[in-house]
PDB file of N, CA and C in Angstrom:
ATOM      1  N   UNK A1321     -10.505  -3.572  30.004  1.00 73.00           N
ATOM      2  CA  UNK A1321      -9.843  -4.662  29.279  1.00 73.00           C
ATOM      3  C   UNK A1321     -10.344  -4.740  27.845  1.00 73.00           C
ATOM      4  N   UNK A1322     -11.665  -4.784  27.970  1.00 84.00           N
ATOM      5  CA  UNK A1322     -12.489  -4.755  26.387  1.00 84.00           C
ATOM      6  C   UNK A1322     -11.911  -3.302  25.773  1.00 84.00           C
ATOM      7  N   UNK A1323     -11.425  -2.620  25.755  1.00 90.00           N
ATOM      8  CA  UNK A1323     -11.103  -0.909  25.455  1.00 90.00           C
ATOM      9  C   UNK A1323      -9.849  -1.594  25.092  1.00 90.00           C
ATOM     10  N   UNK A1324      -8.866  -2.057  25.880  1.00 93.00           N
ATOM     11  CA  UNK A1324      -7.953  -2.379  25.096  1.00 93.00           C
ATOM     12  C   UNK A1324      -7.246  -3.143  23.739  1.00 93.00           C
ATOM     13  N   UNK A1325      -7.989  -3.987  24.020  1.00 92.00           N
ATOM     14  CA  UNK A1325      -8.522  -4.900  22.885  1.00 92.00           C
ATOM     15  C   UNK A1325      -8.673  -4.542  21.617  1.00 92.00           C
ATOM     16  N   UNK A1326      -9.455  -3.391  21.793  1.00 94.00           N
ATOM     17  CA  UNK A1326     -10.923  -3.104  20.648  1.00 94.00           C
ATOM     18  C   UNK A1326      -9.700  -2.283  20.537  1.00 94.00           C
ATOM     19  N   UNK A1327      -8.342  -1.249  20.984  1.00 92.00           N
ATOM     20  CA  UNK A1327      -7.914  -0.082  20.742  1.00 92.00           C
ATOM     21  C   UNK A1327      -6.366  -1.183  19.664  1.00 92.00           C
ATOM     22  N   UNK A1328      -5.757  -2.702  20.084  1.00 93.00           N
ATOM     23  CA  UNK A1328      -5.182  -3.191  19.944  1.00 93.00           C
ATOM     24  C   UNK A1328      -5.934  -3.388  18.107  1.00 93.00           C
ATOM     25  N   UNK A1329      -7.008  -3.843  18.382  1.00 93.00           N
ATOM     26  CA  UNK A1329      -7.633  -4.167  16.822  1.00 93.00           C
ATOM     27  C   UNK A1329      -7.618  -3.274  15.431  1.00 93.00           C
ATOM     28  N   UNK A1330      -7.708  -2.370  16.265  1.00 93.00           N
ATOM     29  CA  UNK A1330      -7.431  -1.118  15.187  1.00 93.00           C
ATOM     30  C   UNK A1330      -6.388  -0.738  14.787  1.00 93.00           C
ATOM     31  N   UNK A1331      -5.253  -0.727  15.636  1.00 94.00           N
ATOM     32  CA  UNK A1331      -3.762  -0.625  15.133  1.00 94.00           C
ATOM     33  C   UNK A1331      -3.741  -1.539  14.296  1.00 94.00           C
ATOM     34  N   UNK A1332      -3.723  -2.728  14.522  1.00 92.00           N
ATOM     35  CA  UNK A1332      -3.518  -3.873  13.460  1.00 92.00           C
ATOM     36  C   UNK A1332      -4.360  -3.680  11.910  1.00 92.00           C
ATOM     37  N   UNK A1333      -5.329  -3.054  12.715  1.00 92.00           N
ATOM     38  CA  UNK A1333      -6.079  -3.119  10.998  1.00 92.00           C
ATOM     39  C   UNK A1333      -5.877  -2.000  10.301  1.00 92.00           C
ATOM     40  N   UNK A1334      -5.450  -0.672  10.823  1.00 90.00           N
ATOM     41  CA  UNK A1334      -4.431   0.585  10.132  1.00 90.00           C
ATOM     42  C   UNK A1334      -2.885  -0.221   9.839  1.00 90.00           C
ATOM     43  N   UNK A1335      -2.657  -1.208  10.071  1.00 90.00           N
ATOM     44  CA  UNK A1335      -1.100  -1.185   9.984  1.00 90.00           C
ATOM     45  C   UNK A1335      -1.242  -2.270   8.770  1.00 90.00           C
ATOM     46  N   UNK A1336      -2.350  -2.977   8.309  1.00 88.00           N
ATOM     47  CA  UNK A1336      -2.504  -3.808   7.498  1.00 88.00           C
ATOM     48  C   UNK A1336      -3.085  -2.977   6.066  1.00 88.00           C
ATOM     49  N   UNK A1337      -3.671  -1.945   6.609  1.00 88.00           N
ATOM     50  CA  UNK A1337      -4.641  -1.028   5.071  1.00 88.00           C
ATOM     51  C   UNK A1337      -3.167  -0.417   4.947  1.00 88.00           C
ATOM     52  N   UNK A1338      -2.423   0.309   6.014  1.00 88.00           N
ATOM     53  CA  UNK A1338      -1.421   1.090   5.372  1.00 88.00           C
ATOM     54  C   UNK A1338      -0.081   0.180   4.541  1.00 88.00           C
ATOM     55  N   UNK A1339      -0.041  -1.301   5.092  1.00 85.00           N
ATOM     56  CA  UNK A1339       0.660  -2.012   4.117  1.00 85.00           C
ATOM     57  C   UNK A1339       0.840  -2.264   2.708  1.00 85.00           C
ATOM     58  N   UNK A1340      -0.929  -2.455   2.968  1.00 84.00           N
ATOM     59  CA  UNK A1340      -1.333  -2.714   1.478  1.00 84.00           C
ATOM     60  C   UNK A1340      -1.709  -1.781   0.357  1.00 84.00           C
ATOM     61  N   UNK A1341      -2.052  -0.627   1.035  1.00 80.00           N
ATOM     62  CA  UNK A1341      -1.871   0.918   0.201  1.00 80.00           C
ATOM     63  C   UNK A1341      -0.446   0.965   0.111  1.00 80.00           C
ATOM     64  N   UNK A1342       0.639   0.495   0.713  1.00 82.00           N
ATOM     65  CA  UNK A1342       1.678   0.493  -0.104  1.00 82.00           C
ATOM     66  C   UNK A1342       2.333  -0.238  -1.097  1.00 82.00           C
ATOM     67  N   UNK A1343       1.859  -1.290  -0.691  1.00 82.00           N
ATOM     68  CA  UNK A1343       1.971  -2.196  -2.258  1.00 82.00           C
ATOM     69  C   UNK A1343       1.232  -1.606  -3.045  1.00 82.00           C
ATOM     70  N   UNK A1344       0.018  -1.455  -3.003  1.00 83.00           N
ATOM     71  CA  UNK A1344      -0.688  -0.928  -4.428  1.00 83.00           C
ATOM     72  C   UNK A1344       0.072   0.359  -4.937  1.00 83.00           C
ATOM     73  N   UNK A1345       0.487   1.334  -3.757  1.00 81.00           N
ATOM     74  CA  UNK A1345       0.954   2.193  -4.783  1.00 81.00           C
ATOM     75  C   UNK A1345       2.817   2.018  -5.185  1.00 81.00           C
ATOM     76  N   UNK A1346       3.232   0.900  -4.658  1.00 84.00           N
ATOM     77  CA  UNK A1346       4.558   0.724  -5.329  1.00 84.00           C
ATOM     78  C   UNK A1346       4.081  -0.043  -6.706  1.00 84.00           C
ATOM     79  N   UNK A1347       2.872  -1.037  -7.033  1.00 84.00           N
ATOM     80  CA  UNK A1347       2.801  -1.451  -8.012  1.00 84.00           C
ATOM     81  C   UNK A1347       2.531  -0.860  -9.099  1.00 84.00           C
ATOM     82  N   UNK A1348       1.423   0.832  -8.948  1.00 85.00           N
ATOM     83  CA  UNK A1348       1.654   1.722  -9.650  1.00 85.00           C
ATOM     84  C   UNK A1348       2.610   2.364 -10.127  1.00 85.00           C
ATOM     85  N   UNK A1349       3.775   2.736  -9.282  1.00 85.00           N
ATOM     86  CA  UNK A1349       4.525   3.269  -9.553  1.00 85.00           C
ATOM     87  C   UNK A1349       5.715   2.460 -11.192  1.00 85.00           C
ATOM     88  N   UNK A1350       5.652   1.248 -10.708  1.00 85.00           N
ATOM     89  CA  UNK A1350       6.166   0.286 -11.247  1.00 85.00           C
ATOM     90  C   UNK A1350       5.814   0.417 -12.398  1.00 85.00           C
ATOM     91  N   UNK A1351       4.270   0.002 -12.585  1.00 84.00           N
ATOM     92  CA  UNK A1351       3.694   0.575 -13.845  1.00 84.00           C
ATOM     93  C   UNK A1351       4.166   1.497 -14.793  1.00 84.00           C
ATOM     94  N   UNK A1352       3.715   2.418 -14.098  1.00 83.00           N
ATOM     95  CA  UNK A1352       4.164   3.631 -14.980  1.00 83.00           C
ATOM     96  C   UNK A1352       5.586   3.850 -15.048  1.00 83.00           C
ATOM     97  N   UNK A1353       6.390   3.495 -14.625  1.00 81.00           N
ATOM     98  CA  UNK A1353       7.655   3.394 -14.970  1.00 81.00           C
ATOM     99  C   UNK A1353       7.393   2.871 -16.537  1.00 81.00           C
ATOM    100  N   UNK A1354       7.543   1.339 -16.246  1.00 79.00           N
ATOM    101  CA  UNK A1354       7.677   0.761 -17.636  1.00 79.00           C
ATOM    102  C   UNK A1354       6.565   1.228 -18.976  1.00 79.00           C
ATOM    103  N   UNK A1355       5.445   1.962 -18.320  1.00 75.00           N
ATOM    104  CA  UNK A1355       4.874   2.592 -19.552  1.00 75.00           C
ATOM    105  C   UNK A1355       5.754   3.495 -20.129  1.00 75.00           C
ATOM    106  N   UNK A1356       6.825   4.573 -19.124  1.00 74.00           N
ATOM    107  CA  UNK A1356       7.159   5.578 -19.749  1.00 74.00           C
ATOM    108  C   UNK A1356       8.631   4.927 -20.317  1.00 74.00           C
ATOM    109  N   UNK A1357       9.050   4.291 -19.929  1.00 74.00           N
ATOM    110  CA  UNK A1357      10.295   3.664 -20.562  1.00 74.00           C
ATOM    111  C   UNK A1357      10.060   3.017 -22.237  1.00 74.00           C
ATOM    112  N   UNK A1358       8.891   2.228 -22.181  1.00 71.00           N
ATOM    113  CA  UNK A1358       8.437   1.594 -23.694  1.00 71.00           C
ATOM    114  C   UNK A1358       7.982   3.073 -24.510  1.00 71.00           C
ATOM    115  N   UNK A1359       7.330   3.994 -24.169  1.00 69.00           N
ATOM    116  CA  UNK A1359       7.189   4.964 -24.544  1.00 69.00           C
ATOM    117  C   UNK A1359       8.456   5.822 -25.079  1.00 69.00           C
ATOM    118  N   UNK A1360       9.372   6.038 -24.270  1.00 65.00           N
ATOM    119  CA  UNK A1360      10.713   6.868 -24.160  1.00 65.00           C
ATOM    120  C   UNK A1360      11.333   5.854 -25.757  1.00 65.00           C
ATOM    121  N   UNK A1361      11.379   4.661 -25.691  1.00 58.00           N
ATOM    122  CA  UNK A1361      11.964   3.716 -26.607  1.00 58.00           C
ATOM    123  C   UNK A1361      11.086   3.614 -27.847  1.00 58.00           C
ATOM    124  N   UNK A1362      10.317   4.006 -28.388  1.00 55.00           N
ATOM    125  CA  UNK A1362       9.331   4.349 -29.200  1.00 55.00           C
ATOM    126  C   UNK A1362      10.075   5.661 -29.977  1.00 55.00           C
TER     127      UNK A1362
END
């Protein structure tokens, strides 16, 4: 029962780092968009 648990905890906490590694890297992406756009308009 404790095995399951402990195996349940970890999904959740890979499914929460892999969320949020995706926000961070859509917010990068974002970024650099508009760097290269103000750049491109330069």
């Amino acid at each position: 029962m404790r095995n399951q648990l402990y195996n349940v905890a970890i999904f959740v906490l890979i499914l929460l780092s892999r969320k949020r590694n995706r926000d961070k890297l859509s917010y990068f992406t974002r970024r650099n968009n508009l760097h290269l756009k103000t750049k491109k308009g330069t």
